[in-house]
PDB file of C-alpha atoms in Angstrom:
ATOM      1  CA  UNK A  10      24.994 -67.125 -62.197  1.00 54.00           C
ATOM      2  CA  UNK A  11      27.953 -66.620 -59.815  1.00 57.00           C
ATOM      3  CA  UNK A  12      28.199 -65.356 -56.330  1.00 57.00           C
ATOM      4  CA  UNK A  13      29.578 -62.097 -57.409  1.00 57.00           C
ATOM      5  CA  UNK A  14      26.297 -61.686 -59.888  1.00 61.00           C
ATOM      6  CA  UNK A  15      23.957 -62.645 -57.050  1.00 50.00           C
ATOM      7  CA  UNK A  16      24.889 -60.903 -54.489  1.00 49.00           C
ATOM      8  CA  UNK A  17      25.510 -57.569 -56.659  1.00 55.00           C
ATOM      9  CA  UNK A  18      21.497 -57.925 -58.048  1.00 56.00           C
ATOM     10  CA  UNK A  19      20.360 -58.749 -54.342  1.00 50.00           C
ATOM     11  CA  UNK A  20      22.199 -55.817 -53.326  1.00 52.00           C
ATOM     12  CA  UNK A  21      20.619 -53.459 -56.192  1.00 57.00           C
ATOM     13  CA  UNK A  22      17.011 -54.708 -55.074  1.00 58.00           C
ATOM     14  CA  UNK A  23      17.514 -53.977 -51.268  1.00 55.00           C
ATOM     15  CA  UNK A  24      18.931 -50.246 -52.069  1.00 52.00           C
ATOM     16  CA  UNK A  25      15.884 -50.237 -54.407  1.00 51.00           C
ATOM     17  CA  UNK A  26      14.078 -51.009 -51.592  1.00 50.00           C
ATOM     18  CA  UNK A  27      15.289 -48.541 -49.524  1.00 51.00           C
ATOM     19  CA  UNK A  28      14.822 -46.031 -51.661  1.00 52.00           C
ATOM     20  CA  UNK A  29      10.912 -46.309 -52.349  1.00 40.00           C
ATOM     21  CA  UNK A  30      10.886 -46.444 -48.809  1.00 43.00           C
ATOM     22  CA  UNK A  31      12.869 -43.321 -47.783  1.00 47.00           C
ATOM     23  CA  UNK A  32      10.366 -41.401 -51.185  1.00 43.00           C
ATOM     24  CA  UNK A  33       7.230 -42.386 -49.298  1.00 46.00           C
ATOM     25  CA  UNK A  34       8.619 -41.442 -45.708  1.00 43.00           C
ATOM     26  CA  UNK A  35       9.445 -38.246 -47.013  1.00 47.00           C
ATOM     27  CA  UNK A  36       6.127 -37.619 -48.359  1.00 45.00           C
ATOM     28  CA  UNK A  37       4.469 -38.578 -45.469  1.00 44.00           C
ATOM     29  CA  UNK A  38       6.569 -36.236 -43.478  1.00 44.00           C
ATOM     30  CA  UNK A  39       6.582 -33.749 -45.558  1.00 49.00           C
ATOM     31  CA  UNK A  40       2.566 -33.638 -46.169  1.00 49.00           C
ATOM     32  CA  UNK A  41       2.506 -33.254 -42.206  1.00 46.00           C
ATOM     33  CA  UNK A  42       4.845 -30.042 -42.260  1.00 51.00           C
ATOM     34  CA  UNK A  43       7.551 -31.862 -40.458  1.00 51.00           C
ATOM     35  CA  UNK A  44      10.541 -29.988 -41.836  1.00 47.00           C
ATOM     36  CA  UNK A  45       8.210 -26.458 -41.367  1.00 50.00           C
ATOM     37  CA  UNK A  46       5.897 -26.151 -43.662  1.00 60.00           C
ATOM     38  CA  UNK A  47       1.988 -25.958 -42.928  1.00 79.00           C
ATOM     39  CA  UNK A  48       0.524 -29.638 -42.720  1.00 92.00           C
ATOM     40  CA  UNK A  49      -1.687 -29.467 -45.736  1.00 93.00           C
ATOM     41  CA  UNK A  50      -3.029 -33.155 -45.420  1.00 97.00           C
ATOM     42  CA  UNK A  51      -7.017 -33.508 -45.444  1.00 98.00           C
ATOM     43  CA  UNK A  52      -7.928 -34.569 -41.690  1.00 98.00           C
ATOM     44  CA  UNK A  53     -10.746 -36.829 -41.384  1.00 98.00           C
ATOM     45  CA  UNK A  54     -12.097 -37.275 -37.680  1.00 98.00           C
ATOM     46  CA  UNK A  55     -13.863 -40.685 -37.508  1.00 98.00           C
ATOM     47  CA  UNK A  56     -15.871 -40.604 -34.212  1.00 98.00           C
ATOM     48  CA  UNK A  57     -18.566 -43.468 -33.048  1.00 98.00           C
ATOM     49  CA  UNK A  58     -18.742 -46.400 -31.246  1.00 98.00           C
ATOM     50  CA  UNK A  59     -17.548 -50.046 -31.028  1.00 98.00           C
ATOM     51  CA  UNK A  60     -17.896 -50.251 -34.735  1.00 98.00           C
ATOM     52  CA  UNK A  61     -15.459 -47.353 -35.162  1.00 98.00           C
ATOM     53  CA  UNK A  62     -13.098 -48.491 -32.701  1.00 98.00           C
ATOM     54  CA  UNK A  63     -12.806 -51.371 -34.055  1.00 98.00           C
ATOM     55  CA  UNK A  64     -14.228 -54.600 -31.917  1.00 98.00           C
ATOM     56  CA  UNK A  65     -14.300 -57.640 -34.150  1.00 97.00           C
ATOM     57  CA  UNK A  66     -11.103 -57.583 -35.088  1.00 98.00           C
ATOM     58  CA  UNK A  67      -9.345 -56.580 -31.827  1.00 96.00           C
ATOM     59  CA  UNK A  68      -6.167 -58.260 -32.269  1.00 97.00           C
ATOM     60  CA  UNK A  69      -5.590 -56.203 -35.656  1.00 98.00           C
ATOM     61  CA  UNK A  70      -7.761 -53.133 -34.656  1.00 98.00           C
ATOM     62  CA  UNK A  71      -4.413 -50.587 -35.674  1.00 97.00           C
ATOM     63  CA  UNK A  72      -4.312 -52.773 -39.269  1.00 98.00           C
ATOM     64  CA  UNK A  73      -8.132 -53.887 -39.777  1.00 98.00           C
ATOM     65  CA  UNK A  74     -10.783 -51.288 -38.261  1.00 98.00           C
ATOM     66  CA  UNK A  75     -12.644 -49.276 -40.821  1.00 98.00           C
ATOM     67  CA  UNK A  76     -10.392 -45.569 -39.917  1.00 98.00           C
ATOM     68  CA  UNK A  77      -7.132 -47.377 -40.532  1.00 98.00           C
ATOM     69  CA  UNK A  78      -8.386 -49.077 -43.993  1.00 98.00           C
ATOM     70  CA  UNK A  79      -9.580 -45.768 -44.977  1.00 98.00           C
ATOM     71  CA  UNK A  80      -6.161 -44.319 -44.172  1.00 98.00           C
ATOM     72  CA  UNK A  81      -4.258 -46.770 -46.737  1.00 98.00           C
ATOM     73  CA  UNK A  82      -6.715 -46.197 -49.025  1.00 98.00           C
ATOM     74  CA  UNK A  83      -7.077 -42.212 -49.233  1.00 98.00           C
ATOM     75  CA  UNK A  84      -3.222 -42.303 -48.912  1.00 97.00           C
ATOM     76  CA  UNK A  85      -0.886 -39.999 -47.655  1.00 96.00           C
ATOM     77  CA  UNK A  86      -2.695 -36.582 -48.553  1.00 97.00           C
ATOM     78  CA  UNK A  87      -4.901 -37.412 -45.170  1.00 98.00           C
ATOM     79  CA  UNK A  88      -5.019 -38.209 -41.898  1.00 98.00           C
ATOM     80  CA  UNK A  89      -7.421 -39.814 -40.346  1.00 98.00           C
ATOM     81  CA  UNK A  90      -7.859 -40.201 -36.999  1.00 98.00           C
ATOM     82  CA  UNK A  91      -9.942 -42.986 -34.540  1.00 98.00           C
ATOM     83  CA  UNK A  92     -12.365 -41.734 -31.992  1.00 98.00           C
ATOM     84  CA  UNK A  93     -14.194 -44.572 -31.474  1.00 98.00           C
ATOM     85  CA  UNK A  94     -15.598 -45.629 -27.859  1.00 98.00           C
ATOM     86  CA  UNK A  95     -17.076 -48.981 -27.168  1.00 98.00           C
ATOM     87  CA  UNK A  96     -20.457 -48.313 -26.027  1.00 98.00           C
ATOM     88  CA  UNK A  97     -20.821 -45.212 -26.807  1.00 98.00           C
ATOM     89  CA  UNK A  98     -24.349 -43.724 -27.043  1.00 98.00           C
ATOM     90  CA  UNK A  99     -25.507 -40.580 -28.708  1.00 98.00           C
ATOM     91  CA  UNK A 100     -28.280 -39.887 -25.717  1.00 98.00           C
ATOM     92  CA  UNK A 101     -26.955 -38.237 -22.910  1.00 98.00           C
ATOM     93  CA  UNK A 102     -29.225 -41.095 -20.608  1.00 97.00           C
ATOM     94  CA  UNK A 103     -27.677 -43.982 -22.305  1.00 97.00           C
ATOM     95  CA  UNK A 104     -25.698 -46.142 -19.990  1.00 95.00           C
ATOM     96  CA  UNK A 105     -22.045 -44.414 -21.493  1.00 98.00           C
ATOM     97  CA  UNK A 106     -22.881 -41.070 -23.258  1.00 98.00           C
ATOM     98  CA  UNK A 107     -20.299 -40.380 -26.304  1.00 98.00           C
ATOM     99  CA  UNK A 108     -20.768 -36.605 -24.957  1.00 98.00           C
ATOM    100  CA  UNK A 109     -18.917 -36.966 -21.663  1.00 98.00           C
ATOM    101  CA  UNK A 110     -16.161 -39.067 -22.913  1.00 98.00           C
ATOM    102  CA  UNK A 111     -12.468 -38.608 -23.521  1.00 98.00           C
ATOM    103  CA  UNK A 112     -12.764 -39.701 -27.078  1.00 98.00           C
ATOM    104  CA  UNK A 113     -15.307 -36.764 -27.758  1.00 98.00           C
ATOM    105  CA  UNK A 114     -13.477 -33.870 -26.368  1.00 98.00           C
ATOM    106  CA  UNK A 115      -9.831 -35.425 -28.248  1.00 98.00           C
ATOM    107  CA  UNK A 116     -12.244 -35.428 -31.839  1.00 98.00           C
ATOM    108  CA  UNK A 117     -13.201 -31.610 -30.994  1.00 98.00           C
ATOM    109  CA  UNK A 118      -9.420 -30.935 -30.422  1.00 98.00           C
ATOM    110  CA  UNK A 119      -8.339 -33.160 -34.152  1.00 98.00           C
ATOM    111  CA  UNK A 120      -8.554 -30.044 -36.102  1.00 98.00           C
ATOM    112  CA  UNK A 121     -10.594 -32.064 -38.600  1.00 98.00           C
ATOM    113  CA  UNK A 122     -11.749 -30.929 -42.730  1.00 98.00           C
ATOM    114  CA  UNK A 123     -14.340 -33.954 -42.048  1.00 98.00           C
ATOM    115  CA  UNK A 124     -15.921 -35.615 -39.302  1.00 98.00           C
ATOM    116  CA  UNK A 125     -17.856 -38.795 -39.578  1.00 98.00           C
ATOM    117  CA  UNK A 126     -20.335 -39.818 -36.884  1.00 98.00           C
ATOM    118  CA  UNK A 127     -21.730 -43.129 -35.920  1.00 98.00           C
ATOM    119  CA  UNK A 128     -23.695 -43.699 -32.987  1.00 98.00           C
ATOM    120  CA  UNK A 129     -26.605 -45.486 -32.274  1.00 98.00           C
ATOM    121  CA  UNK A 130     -26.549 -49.548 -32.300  1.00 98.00           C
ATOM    122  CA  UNK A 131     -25.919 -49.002 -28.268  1.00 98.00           C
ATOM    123  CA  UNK A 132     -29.008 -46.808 -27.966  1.00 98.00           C
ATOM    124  CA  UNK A 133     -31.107 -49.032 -29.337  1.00 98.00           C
ATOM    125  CA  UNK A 134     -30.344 -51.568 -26.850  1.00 98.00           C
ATOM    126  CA  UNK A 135     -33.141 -52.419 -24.688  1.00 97.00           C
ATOM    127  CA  UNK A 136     -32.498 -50.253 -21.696  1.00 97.00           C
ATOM    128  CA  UNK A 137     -31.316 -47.491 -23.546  1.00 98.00           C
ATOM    129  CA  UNK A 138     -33.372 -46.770 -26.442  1.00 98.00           C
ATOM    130  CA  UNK A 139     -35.638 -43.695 -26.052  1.00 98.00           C
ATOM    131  CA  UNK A 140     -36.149 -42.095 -29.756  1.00 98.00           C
ATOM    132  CA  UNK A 141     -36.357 -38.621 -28.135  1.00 98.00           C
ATOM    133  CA  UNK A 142     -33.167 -38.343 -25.953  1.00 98.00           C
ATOM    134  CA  UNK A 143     -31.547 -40.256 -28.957  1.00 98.00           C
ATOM    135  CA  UNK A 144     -32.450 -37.754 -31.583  1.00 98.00           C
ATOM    136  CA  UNK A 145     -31.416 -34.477 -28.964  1.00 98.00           C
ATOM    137  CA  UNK A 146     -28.089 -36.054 -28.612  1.00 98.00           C
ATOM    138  CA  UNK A 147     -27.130 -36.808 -32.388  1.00 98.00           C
ATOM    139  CA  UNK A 148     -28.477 -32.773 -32.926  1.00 98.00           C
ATOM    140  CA  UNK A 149     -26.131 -31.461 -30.098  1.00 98.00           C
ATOM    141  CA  UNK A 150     -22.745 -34.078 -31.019  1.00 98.00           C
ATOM    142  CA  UNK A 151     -23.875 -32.989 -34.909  1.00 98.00           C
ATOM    143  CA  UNK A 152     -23.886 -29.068 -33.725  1.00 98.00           C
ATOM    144  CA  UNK A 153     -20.468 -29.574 -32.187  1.00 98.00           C
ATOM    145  CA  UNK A 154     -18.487 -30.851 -34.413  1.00 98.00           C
ATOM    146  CA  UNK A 155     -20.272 -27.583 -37.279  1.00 98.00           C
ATOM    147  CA  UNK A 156     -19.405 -24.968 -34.992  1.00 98.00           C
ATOM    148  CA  UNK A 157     -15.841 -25.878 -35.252  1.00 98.00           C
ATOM    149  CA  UNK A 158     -13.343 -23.039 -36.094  1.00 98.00           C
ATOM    150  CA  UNK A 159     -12.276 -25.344 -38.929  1.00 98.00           C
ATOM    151  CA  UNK A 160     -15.738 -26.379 -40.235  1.00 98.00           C
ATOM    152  CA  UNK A 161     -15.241 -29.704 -41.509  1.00 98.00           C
ATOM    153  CA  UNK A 162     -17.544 -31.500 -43.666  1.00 98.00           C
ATOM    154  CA  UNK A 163     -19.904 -33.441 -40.965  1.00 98.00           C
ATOM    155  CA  UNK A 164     -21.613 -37.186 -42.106  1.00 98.00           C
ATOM    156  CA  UNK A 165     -24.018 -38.869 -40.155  1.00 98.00           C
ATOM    157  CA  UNK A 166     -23.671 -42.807 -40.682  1.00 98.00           C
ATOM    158  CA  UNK A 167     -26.811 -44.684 -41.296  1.00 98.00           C
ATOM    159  CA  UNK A 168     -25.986 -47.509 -38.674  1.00 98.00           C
ATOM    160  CA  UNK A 169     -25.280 -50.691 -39.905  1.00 98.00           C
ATOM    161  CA  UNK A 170     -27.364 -53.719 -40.408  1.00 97.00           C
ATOM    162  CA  UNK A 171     -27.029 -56.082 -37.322  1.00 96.00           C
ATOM    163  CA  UNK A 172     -29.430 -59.366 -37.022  1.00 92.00           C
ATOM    164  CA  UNK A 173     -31.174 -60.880 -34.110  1.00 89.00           C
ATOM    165  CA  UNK A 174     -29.845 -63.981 -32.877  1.00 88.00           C
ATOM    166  CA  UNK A 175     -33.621 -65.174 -30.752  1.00 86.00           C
ATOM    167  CA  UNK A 176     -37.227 -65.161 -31.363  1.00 82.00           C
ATOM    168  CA  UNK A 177     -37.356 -61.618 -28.677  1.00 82.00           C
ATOM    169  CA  UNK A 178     -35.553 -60.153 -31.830  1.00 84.00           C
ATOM    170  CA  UNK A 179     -32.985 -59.007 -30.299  1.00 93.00           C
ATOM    171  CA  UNK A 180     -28.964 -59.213 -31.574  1.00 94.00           C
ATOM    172  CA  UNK A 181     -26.209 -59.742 -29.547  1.00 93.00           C
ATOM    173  CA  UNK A 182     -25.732 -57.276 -26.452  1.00 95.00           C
ATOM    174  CA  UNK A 183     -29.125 -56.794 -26.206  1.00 96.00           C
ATOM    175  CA  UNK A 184     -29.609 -55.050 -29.296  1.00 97.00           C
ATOM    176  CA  UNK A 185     -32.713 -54.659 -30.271  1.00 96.00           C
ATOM    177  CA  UNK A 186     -32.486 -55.400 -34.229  1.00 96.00           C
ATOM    178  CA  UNK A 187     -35.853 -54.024 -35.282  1.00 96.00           C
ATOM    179  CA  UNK A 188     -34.947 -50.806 -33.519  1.00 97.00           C
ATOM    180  CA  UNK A 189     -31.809 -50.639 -35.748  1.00 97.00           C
ATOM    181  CA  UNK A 190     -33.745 -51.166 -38.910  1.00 97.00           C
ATOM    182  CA  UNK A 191     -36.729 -49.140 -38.335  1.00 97.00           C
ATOM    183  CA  UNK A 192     -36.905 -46.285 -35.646  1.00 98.00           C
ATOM    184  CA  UNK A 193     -33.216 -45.852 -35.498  1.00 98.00           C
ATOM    185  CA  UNK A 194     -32.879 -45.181 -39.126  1.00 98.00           C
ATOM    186  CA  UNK A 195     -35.352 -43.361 -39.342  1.00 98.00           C
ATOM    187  CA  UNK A 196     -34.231 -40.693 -36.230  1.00 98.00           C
ATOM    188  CA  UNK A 197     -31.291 -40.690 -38.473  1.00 98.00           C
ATOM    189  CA  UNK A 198     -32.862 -39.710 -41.339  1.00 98.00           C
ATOM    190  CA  UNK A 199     -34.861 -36.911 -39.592  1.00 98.00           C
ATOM    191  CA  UNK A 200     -31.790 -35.390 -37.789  1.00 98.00           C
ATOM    192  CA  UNK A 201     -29.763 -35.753 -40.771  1.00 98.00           C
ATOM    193  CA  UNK A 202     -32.158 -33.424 -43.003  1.00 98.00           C
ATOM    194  CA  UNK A 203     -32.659 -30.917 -40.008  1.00 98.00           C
ATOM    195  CA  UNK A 204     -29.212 -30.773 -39.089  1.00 98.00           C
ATOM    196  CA  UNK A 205     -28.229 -30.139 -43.223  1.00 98.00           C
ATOM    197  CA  UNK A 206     -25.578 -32.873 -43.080  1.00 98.00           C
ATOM    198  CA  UNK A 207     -25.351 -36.138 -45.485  1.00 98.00           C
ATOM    199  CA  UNK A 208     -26.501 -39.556 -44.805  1.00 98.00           C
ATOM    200  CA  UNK A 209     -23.593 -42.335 -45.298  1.00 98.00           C
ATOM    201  CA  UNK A 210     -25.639 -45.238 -45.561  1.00 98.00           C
ATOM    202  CA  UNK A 211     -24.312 -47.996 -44.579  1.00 98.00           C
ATOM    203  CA  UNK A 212     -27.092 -50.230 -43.285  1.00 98.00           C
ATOM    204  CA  UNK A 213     -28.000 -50.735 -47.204  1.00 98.00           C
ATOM    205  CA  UNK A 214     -24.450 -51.602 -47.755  1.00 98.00           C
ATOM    206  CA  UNK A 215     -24.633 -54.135 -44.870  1.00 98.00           C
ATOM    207  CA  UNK A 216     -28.175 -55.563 -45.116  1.00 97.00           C
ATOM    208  CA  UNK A 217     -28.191 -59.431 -45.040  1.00 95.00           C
ATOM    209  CA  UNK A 218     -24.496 -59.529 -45.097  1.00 97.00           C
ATOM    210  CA  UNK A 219     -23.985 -62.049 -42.480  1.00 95.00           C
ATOM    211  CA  UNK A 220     -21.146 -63.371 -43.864  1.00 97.00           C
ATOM    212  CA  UNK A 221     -19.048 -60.057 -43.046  1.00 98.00           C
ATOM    213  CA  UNK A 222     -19.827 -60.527 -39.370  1.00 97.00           C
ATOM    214  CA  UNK A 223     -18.554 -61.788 -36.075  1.00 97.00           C
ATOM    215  CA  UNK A 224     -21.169 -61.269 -34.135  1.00 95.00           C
ATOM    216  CA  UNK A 225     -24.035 -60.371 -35.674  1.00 95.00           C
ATOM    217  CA  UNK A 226     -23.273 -56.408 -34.689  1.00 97.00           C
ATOM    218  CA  UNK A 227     -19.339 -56.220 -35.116  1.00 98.00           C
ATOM    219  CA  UNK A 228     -17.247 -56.803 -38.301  1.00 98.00           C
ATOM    220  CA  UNK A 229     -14.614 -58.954 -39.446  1.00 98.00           C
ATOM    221  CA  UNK A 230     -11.760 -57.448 -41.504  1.00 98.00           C
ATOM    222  CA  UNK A 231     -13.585 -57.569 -44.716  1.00 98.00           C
ATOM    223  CA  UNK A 232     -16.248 -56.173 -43.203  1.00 98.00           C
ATOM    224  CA  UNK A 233     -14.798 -53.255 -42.196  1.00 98.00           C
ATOM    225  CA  UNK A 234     -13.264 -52.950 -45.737  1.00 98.00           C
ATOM    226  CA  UNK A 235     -16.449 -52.856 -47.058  1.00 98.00           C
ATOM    227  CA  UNK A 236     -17.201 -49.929 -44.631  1.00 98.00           C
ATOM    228  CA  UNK A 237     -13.920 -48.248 -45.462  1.00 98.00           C
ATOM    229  CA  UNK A 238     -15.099 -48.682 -48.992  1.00 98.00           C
ATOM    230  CA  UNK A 239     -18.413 -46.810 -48.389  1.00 98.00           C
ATOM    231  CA  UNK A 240     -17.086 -43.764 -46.846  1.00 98.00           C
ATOM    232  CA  UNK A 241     -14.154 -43.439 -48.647  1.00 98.00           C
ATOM    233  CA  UNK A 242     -16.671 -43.013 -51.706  1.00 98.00           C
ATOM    234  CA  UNK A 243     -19.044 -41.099 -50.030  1.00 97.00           C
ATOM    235  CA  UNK A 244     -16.063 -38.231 -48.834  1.00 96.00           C
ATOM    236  CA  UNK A 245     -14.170 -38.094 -52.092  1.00 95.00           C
ATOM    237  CA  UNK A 246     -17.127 -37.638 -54.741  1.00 87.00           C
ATOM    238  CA  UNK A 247     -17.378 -34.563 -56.683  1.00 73.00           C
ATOM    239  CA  UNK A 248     -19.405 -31.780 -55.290  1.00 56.00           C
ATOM    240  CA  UNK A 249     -21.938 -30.562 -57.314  1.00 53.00           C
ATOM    241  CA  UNK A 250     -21.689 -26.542 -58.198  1.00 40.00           C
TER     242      UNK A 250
END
């Protein structure tokens, strides 16, 4: 092959290139009503704690956390936003209530067709967990979020699986691990049914997974893929009529 050859088919691939590239940017803008249409892409609010946020994978949070895996995977017909807070409880006594937070009032303000919710691995942390208080904050965050102008589609998550790391049973952070399997999931259950809103369950999809961990509580990458995985199934299966 001779320079003229090369250069002319390495030229042809680069404007190739270019050209995918400029298609999907102008689906992506377009989808979001940039040049003045209505922004008709499904907007998925993904509100929670650490888990949400991301922690685990902290120097790749934007790439790696559960919302932004979701994103590539549902594609360019949605948005999905992060409203994750590290810490975050659902009771309004825990030590940094999701209700009085930035992150909260921002998900109110997303505009969103569905909202997923997950909180609960901080309130069951030793000084925080009180069944009671937890269960009257999930009902007033769950209310919230269904008396929305643009009632979205509100999940609950099942909280993940998390394992103790001492003989107290408690995981990392002073989690208390039986909490998380058995009272927790259970207030979830209850407030779920109650509230008329669907269980994503991802403490089945997590259970005895260690090996997608980094702490015992937060997720590596493919952990959070696995997540991504879960809810991207759970919000895009056919509705019965």
């Amino acid at each position: 092959m001779d320079k003229y050859t090369f250069l002319k088919g390495l030229f042809h691939r680069k404007m190739i290139i270019l050209l995918v590239a400029f298609v999907l940017l102008f689906v992506v803008l377009f989808n979001s009503g940039m040049f003045g249409g209505k922004d008709t892409r499904v907007r998925i609010t993904c509100a929670g704690d650490s888990i949400t946020y991301g922690s685990g994978v902290l120097k790749t949070r934007e790439i790696d956390c559960y919302p932004s895996q979701l994103q590539t995977k549902l594609g360019t017909g949605y948005l999905v936003s992060n409203f994750g807070l590290r810490n975050a409880t659902a009771s309004a006594k825990g030590d940094l209530p999701y209700l009085e937070s930035e992150q909260y009032k921002e998900s109110l303000e997303s505009n969103p067709d569905i909202v997923v919710l997950m909180l609960g691995t901080n309130d069951a942390k030793t000084y925080n967990w009180n069944q009671e208080e937890y269960e009257a904050g999930l009902k007033k965050l769950l209310a919230s979020y269904q008396n929305l102008d643009s009632k979205p589609v509100v999940y609950l998550m099942r909280s993940p699986y998390c394992f103790a790391i001492n003989e107290n049973g408690h995981a990392e952070y002073s989690i208390q691990a039986d909490v998380v399997t058995g009272e927790l999931g259970d207030s979830q259950q209850k407030v779920a049914q109650e509230m008329g809103v669907e269980i994503i369950d991802l403490f089945a999809a997590t259970e005895g997974r260690d090996e997608l961990y980094t702490d015992g509580v937060h997720f590596k990458a493919k952990g959070y893929d696995l997540i991504s995985d879960v809810v991207r199934d759970y919000i895009t299966k056919p509705v019965d009529k």
